[in-house]
mmCIF file of C-alpha atoms in Angstrom:
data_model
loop_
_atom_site.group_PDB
_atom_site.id
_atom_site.type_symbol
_atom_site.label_atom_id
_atom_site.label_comp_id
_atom_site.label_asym_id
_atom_site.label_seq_id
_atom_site.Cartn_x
_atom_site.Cartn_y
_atom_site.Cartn_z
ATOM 1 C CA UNK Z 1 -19.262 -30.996 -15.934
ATOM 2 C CA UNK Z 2 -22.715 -33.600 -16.163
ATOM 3 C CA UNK Z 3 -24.962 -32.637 -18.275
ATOM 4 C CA UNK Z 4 -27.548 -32.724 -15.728
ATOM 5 C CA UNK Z 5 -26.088 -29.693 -13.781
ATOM 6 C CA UNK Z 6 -26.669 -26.377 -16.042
ATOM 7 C CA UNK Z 7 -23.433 -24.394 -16.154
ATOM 8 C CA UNK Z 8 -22.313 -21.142 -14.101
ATOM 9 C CA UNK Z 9 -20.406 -18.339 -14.195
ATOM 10 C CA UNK Z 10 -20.336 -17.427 -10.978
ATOM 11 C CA UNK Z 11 -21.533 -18.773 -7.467
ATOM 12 C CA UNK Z 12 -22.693 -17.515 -4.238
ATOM 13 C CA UNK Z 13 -20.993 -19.823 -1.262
ATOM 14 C CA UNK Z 14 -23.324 -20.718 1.879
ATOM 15 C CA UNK Z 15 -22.483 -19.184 4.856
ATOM 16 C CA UNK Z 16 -23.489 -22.416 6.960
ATOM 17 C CA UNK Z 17 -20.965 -24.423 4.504
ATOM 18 C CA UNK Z 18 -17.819 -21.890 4.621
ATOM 19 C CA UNK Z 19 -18.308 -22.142 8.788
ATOM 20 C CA UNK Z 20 -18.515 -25.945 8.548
ATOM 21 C CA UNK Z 21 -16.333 -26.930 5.487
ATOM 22 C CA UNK Z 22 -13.471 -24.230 5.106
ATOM 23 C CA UNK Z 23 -13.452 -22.077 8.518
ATOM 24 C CA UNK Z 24 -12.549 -25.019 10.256
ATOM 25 C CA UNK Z 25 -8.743 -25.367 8.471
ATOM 26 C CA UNK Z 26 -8.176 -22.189 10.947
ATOM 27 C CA UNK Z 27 -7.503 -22.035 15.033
ATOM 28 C CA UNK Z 28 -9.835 -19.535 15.562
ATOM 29 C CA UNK Z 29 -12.607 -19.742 18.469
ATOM 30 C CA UNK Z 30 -15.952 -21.371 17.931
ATOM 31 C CA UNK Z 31 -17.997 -19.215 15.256
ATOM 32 C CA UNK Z 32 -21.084 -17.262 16.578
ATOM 33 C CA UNK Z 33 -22.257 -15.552 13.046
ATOM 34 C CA UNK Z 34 -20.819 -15.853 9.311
ATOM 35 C CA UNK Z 35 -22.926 -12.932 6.996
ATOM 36 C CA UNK Z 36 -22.658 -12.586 3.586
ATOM 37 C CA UNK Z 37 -21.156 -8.627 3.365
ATOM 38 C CA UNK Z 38 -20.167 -7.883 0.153
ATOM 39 C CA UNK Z 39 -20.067 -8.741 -3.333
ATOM 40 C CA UNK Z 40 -16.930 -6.849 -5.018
ATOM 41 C CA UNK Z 41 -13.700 -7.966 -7.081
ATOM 42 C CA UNK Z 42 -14.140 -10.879 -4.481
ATOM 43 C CA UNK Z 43 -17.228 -12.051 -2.091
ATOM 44 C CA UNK Z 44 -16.486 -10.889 1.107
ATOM 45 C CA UNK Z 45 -17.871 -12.370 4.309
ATOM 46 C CA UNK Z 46 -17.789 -11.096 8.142
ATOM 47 C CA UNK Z 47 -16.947 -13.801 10.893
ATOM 48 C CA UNK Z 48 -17.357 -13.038 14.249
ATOM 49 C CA UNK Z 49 -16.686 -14.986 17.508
ATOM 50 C CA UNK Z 50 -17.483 -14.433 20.942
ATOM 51 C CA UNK Z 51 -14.031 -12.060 21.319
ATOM 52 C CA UNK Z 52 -12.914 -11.350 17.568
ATOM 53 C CA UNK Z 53 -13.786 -10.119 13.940
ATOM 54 C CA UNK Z 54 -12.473 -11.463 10.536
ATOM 55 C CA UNK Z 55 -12.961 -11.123 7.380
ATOM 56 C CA UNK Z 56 -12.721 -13.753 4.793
ATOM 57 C CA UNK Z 57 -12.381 -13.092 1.359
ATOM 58 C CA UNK Z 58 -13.210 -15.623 -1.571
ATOM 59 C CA UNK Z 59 -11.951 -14.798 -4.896
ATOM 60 C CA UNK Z 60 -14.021 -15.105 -8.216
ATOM 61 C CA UNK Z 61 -12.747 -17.773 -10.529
ATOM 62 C CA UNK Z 62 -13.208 -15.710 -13.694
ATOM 63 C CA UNK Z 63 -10.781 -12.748 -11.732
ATOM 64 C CA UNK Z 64 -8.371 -14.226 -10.257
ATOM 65 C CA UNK Z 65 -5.580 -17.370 -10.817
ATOM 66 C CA UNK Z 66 -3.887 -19.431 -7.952
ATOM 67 C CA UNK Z 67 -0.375 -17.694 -9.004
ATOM 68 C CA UNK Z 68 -2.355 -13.972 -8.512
ATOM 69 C CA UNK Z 69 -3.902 -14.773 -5.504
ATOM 70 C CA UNK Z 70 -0.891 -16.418 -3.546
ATOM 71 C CA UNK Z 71 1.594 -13.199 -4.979
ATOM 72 C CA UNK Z 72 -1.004 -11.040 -2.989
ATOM 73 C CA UNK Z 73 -1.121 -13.235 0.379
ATOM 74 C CA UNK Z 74 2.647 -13.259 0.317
ATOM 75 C CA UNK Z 75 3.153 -9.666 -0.561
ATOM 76 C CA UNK Z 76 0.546 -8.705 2.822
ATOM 77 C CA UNK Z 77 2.131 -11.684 5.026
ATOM 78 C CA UNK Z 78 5.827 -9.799 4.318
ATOM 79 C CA UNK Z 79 4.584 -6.319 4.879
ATOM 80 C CA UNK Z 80 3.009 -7.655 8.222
ATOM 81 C CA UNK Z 81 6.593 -8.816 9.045
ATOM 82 C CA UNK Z 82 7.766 -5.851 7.880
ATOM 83 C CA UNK Z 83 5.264 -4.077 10.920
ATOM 84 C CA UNK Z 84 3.547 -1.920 8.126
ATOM 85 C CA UNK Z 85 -0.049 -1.719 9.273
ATOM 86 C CA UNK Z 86 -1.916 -3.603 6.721
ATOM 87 C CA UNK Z 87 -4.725 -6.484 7.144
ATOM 88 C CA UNK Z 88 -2.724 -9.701 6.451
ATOM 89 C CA UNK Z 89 -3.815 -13.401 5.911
ATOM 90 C CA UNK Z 90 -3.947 -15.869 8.631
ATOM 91 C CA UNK Z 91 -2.427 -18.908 7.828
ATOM 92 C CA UNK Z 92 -4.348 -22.326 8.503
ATOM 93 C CA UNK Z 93 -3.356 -24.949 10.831
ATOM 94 C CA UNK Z 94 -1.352 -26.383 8.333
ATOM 95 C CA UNK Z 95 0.798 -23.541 7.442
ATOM 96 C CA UNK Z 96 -1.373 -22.450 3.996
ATOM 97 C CA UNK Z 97 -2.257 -18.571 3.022
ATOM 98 C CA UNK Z 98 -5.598 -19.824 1.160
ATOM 99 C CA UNK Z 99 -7.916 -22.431 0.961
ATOM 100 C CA UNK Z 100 -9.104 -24.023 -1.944
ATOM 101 C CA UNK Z 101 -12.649 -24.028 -2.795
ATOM 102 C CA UNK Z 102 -14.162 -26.742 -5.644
ATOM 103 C CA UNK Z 103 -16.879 -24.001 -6.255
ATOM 104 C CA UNK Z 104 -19.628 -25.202 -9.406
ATOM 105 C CA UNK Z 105 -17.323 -22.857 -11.712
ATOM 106 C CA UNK Z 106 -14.174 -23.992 -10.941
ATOM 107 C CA UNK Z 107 -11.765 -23.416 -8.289
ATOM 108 C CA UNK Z 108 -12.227 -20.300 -5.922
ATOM 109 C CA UNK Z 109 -9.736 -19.379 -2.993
ATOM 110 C CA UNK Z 110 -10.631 -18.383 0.315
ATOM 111 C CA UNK Z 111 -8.278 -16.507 2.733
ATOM 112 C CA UNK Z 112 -8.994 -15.432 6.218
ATOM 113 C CA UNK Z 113 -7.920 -12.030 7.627
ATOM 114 C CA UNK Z 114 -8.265 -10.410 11.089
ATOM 115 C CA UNK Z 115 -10.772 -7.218 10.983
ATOM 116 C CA UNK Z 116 -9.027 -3.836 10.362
ATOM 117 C CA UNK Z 117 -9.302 -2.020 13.517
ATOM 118 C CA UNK Z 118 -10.830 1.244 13.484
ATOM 119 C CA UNK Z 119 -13.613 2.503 10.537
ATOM 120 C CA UNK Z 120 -13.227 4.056 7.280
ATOM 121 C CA UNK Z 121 -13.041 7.839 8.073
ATOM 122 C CA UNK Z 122 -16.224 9.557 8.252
ATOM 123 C CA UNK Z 123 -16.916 11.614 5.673
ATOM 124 C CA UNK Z 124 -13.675 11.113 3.778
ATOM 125 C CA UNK Z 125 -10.278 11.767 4.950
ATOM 126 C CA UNK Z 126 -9.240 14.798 6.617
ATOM 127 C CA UNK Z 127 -5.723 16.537 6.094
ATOM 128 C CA UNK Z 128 -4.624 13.991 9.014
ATOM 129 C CA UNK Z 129 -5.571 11.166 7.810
ATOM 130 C CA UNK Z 130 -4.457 11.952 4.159
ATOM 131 C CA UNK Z 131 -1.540 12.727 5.572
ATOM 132 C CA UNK Z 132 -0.731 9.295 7.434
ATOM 133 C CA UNK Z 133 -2.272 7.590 3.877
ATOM 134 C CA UNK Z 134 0.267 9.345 2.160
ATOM 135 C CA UNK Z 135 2.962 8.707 4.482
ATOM 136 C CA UNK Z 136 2.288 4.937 5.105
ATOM 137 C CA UNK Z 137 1.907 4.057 1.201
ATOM 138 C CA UNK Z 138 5.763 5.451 0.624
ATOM 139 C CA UNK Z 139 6.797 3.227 3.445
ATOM 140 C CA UNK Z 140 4.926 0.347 1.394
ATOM 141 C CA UNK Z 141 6.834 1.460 -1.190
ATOM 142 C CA UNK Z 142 10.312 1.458 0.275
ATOM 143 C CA UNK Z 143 10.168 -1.711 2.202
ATOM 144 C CA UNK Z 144 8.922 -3.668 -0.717
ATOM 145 C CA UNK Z 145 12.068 -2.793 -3.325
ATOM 146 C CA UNK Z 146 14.038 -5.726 -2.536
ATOM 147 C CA UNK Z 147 10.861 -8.248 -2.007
ATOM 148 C CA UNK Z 148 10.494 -10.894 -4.822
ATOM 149 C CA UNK Z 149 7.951 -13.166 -5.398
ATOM 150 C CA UNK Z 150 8.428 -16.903 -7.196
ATOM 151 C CA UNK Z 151 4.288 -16.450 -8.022
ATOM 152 C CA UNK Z 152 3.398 -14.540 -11.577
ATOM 153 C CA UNK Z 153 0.755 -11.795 -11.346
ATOM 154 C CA UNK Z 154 0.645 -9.273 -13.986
ATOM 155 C CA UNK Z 155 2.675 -5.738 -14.099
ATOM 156 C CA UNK Z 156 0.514 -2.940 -14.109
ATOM 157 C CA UNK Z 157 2.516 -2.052 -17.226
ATOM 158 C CA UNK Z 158 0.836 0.517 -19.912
ATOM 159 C CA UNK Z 159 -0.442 -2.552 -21.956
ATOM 160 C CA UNK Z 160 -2.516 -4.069 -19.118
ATOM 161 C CA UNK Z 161 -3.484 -0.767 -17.430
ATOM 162 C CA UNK Z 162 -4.678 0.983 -21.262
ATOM 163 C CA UNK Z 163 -4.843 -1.832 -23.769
ATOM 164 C CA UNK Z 164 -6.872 -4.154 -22.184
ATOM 165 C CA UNK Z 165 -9.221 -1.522 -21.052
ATOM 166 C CA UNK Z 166 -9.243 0.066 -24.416
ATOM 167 C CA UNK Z 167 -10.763 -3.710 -25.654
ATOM 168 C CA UNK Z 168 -13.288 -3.276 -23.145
ATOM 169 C CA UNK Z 169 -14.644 -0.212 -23.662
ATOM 170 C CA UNK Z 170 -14.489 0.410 -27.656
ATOM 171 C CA UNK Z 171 -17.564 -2.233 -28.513
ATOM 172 C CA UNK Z 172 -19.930 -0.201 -26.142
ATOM 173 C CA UNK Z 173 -19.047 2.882 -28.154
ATOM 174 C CA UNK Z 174 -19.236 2.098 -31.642
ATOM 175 C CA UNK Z 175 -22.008 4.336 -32.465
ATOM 176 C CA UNK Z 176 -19.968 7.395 -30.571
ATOM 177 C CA UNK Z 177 -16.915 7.845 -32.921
ATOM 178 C CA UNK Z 178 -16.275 11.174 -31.796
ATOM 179 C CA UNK Z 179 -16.283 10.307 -28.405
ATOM 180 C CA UNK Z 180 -14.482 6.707 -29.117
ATOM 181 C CA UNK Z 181 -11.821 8.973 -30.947
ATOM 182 C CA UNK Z 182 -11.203 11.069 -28.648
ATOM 183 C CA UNK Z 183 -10.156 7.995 -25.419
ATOM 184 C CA UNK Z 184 -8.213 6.099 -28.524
ATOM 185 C CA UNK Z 185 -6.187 9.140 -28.868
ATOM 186 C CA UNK Z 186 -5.846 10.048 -25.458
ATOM 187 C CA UNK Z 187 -4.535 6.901 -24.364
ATOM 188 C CA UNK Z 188 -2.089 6.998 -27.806
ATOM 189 C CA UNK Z 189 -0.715 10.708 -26.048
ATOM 190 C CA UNK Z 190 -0.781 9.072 -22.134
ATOM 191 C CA UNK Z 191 1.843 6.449 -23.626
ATOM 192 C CA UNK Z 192 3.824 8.694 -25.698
ATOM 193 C CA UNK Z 193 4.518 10.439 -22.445
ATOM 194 C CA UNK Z 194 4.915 7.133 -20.031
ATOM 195 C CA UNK Z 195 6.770 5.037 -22.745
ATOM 196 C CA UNK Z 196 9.970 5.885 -22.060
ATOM 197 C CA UNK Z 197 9.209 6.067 -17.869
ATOM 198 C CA UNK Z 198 12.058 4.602 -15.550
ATOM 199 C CA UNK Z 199 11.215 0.536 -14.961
ATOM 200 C CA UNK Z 200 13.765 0.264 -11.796
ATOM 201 C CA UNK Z 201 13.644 1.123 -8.165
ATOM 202 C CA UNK Z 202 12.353 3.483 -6.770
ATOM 203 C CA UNK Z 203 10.212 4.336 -10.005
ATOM 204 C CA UNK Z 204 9.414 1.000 -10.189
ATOM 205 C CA UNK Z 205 8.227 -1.779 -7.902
ATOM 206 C CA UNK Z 206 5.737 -3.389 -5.734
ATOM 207 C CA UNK Z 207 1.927 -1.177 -5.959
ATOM 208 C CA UNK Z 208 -0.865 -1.140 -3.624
ATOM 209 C CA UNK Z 209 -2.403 -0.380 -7.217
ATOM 210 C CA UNK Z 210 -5.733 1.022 -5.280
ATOM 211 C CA UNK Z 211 -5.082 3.707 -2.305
ATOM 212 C CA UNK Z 212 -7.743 5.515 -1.231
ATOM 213 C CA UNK Z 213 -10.011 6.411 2.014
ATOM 214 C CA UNK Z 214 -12.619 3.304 1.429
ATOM 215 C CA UNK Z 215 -9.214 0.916 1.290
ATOM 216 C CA UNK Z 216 -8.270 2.083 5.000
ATOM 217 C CA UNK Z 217 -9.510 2.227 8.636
ATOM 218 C CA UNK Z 218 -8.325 4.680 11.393
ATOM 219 C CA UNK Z 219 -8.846 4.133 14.625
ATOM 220 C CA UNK Z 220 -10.055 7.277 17.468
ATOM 221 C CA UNK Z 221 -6.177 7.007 18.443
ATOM 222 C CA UNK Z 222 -4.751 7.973 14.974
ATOM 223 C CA UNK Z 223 -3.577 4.287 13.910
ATOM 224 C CA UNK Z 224 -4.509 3.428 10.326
ATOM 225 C CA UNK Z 225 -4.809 -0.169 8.764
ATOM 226 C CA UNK Z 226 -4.516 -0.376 5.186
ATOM 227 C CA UNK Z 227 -6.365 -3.463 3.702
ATOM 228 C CA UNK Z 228 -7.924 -4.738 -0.208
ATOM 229 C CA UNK Z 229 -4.856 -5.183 -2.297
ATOM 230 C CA UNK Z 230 -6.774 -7.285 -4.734
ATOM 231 C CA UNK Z 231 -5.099 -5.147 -7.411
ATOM 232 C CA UNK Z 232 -1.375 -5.225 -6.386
ATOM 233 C CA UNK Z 233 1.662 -5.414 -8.058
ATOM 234 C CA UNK Z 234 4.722 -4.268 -10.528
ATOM 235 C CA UNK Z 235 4.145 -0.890 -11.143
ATOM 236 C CA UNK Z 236 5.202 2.881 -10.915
ATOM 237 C CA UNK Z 237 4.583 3.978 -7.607
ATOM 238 C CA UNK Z 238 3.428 7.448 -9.377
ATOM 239 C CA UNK Z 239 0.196 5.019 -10.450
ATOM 240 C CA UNK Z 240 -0.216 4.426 -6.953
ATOM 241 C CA UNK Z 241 -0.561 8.355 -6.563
ATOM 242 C CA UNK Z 242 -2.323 8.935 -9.710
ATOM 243 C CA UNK Z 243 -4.965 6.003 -8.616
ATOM 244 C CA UNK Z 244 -5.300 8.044 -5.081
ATOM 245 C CA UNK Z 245 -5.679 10.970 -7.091
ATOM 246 C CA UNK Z 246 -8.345 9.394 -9.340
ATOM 247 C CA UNK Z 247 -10.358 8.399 -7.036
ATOM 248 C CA UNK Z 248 -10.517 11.484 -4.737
ATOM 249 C CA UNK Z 249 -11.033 13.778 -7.445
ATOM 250 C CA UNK Z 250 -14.202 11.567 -8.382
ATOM 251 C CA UNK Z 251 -15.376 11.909 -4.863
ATOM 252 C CA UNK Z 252 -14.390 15.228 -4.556
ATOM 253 C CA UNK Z 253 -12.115 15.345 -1.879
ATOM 254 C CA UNK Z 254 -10.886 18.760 -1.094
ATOM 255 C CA UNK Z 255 -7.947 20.085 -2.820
ATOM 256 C CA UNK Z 256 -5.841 20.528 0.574
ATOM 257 C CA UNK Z 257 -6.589 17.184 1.543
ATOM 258 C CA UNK Z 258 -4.876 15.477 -1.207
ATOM 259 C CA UNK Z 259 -2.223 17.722 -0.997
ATOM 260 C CA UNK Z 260 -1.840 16.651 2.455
ATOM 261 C CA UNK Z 261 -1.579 12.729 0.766
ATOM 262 C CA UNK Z 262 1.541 14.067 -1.256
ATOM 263 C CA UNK Z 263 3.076 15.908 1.829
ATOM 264 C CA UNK Z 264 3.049 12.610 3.744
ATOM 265 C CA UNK Z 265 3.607 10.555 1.196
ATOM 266 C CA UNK Z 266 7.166 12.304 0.181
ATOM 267 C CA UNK Z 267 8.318 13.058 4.032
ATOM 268 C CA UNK Z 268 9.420 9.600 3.530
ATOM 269 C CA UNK Z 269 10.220 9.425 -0.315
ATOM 270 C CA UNK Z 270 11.199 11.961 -2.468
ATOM 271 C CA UNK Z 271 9.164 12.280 -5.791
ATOM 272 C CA UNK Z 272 11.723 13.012 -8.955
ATOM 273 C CA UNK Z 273 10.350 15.626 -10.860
ATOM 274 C CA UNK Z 274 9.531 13.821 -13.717
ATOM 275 C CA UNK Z 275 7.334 11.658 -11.116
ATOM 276 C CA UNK Z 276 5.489 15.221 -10.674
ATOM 277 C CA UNK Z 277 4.815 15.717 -14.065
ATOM 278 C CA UNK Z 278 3.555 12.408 -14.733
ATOM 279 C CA UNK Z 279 0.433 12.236 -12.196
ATOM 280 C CA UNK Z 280 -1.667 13.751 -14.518
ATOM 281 C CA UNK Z 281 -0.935 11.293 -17.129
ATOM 282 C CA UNK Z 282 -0.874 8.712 -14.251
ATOM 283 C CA UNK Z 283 -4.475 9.822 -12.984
ATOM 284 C CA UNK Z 284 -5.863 9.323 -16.263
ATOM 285 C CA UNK Z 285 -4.238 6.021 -16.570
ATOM 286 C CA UNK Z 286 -6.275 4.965 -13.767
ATOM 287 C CA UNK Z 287 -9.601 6.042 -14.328
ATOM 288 C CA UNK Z 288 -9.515 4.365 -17.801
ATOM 289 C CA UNK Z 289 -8.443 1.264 -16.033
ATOM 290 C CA UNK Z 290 -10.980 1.193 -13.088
ATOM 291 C CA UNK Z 291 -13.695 1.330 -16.426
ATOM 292 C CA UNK Z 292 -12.478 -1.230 -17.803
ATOM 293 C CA UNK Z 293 -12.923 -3.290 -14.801
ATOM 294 C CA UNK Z 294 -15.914 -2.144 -13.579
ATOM 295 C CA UNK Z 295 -16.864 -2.924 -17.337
ATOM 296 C CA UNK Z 296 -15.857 -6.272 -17.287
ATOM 297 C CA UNK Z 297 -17.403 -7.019 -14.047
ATOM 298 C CA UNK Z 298 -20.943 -5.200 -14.975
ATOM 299 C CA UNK Z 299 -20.864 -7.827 -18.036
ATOM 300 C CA UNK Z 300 -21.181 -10.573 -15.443
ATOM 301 C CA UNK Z 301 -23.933 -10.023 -13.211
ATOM 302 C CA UNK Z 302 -25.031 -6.235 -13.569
ATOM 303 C CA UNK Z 303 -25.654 -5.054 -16.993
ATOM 304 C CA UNK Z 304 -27.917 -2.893 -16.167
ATOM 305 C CA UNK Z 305 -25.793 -0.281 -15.150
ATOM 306 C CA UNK Z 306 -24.436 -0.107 -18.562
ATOM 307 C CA UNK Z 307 -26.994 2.582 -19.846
ATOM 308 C CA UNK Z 308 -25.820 5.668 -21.851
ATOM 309 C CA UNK Z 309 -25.442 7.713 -18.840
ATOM 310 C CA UNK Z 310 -22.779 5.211 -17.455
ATOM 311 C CA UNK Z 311 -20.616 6.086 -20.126
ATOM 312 C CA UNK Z 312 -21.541 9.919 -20.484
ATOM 313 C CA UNK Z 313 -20.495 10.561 -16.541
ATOM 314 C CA UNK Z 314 -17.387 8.349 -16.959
ATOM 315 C CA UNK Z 315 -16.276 10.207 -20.128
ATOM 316 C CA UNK Z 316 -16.870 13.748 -18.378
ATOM 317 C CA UNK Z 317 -15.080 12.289 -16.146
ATOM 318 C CA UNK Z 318 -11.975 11.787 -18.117
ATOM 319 C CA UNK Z 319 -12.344 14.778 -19.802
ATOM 320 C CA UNK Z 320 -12.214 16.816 -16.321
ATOM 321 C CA UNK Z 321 -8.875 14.232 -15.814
ATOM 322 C CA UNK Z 322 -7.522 15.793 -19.351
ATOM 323 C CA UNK Z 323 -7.956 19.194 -18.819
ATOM 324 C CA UNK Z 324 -5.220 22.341 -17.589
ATOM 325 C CA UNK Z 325 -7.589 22.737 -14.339
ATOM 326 C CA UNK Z 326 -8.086 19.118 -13.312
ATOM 327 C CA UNK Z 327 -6.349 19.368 -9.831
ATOM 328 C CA UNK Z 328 -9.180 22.067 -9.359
ATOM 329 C CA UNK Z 329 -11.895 19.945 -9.408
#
């Protein structure tokens, strides 16, 4: 980089340019708006033409690699030839999942992708819904066992879901040993009980890694499109429950709703018992992971969040997660 442009960690991308510059590598009809929608694990942007809706998604550079990104858009472009309803890339008139984008940080990728049908359900889900959720994920799950990719993305193994989270967190609570203690040693006991957890099919393989009811539209007719697989990969598929769990709990989805999730989810795959047993473990997993993300991203461009009472909530959180009652809540 010149020394006469001052560095950057991360860039927001012109609408007019994406329509002139990287819209254009797609046959899709003549572009009537292009809105900057949402800033998230990626920048996402709403393009509409006269007769459709996409949405096109530009990684961060500081998030995501070229390998990550291109496991994902294969992973969606094979469940959309598998006919599981999920919001898959488009490829560009040239065959590619992703375009490239010289962005002032480095390289970014964009990828385009028709819009879900449908809304996210109003309210939350209902027993339904949470039902079809359930259902849909353990078809994910069982078309995916033989699927390989040749790109590298990382497992969602214990080290990256707990160590690297652990790293995170720890410096922010240096002056709360009690409170540090107590995650260190919880996340010492979630291992000790996932250690030794099966690492082959159908314990083991391709995750959503982040079902829930914002991650999924339904349509008035019952359909359901399930979309933002940013954090795919390797993993248990009783994460994928536990991270469903997490996040319902937190939002306090009713207790017969998520039951309804499970009910779905194993009229098409059987849960061991072991499996069972884990979610709680599993559930915890996940809500120390999504902190260390939302840590990591907060860093970047929102540190103001990062006030005492971010850290009290999320611990009370976990501690709710840990306790003999915590499918009550």
């Amino acid at each position: 980089m010149t020394k006469d442009v001052f560095p950057v960690t991360y860039s927001t991308l012109e609408c007019k340019a994406l329509v002139t510059r990287v819209l254009p590598e797609y046959e899709i009809a003549e572009i009537c708006t292009c809105q900057f929608w949402h800033r998230g694990l990626s920048d996402i942007y709403l393009v509409e033409t006269q007769t459709s809706r996409y949405i096109l998604r530009v990684s961060h550079h500081h998030w995501r690699s070229r390998s990550e990104i291109d496991f994902e858009l294969e992973l969606l472009d094979y469940l959309h030839q598998c006919h599981l309803p999920v919001a898959y890339p488009l490829r560009t008139t040239t065959g590619k999942l992703a375009v490239e984008i010289n962005a002032p940080e480095g390289k970014r990728y964009a990828a385009l992708f028709p819009y879900a049908p449908g809304n996210v359900a109003l309210g939350d889900l209902n027993q339904n819904q949470s039902f079809l959720l359930g259902e849909t994920l353990a078809k994910l799950h069982f078309s995916t066992r033989n699927w390989r990719s040749r790109h590298q993305r990382e497992p969602l193994s214990l080290a990256y879901l707990l160590d690297d989270a652990e790293v995170a967190i720890a410096p922010f609570l240096r002056h709360r040993n009690e409170e540090l203690t107590y995650i260190q040693q919880l996340i010492s006991e979630i291992k000790r009980q996932l250690t030794n957890f099966p690492t082959q099919a159908p314990y083991w393989g391709i995750c959503w890694g982040d079902p829930h009811s914002g991650n999924a539209h339904f349509t008035s007719d019952g359909k359901i499109t399930l979309f933002d697989f940013d954090q795919c990969g390797y993993g248990w598929r009783a994460f994928d429950i536990g991270k469903f769990l997490q996040v319902s709990i937190r939002t306090g989805m009713p207790k017969n709703v998520r039951e309804a999730f499970l009910t779905g989810y194993q009229s098409v795959e059987s849960l061991s018992k072991p499996e069972i047993n884990s979610l709680q473990a599993f559930t915890q997993t996940a809500h120390i992971w999504m902190w260390g993300i939302s840590l990591n991203n907060a860093i970047r461009y929102d540190w103001c969040r990062l006030d005492e009472s971010y850290f009290t909530q999320r611990l009370q959180q976990l501690k709710r997660l840990n306790s003999h009652d915590w499918q009550l809540f």
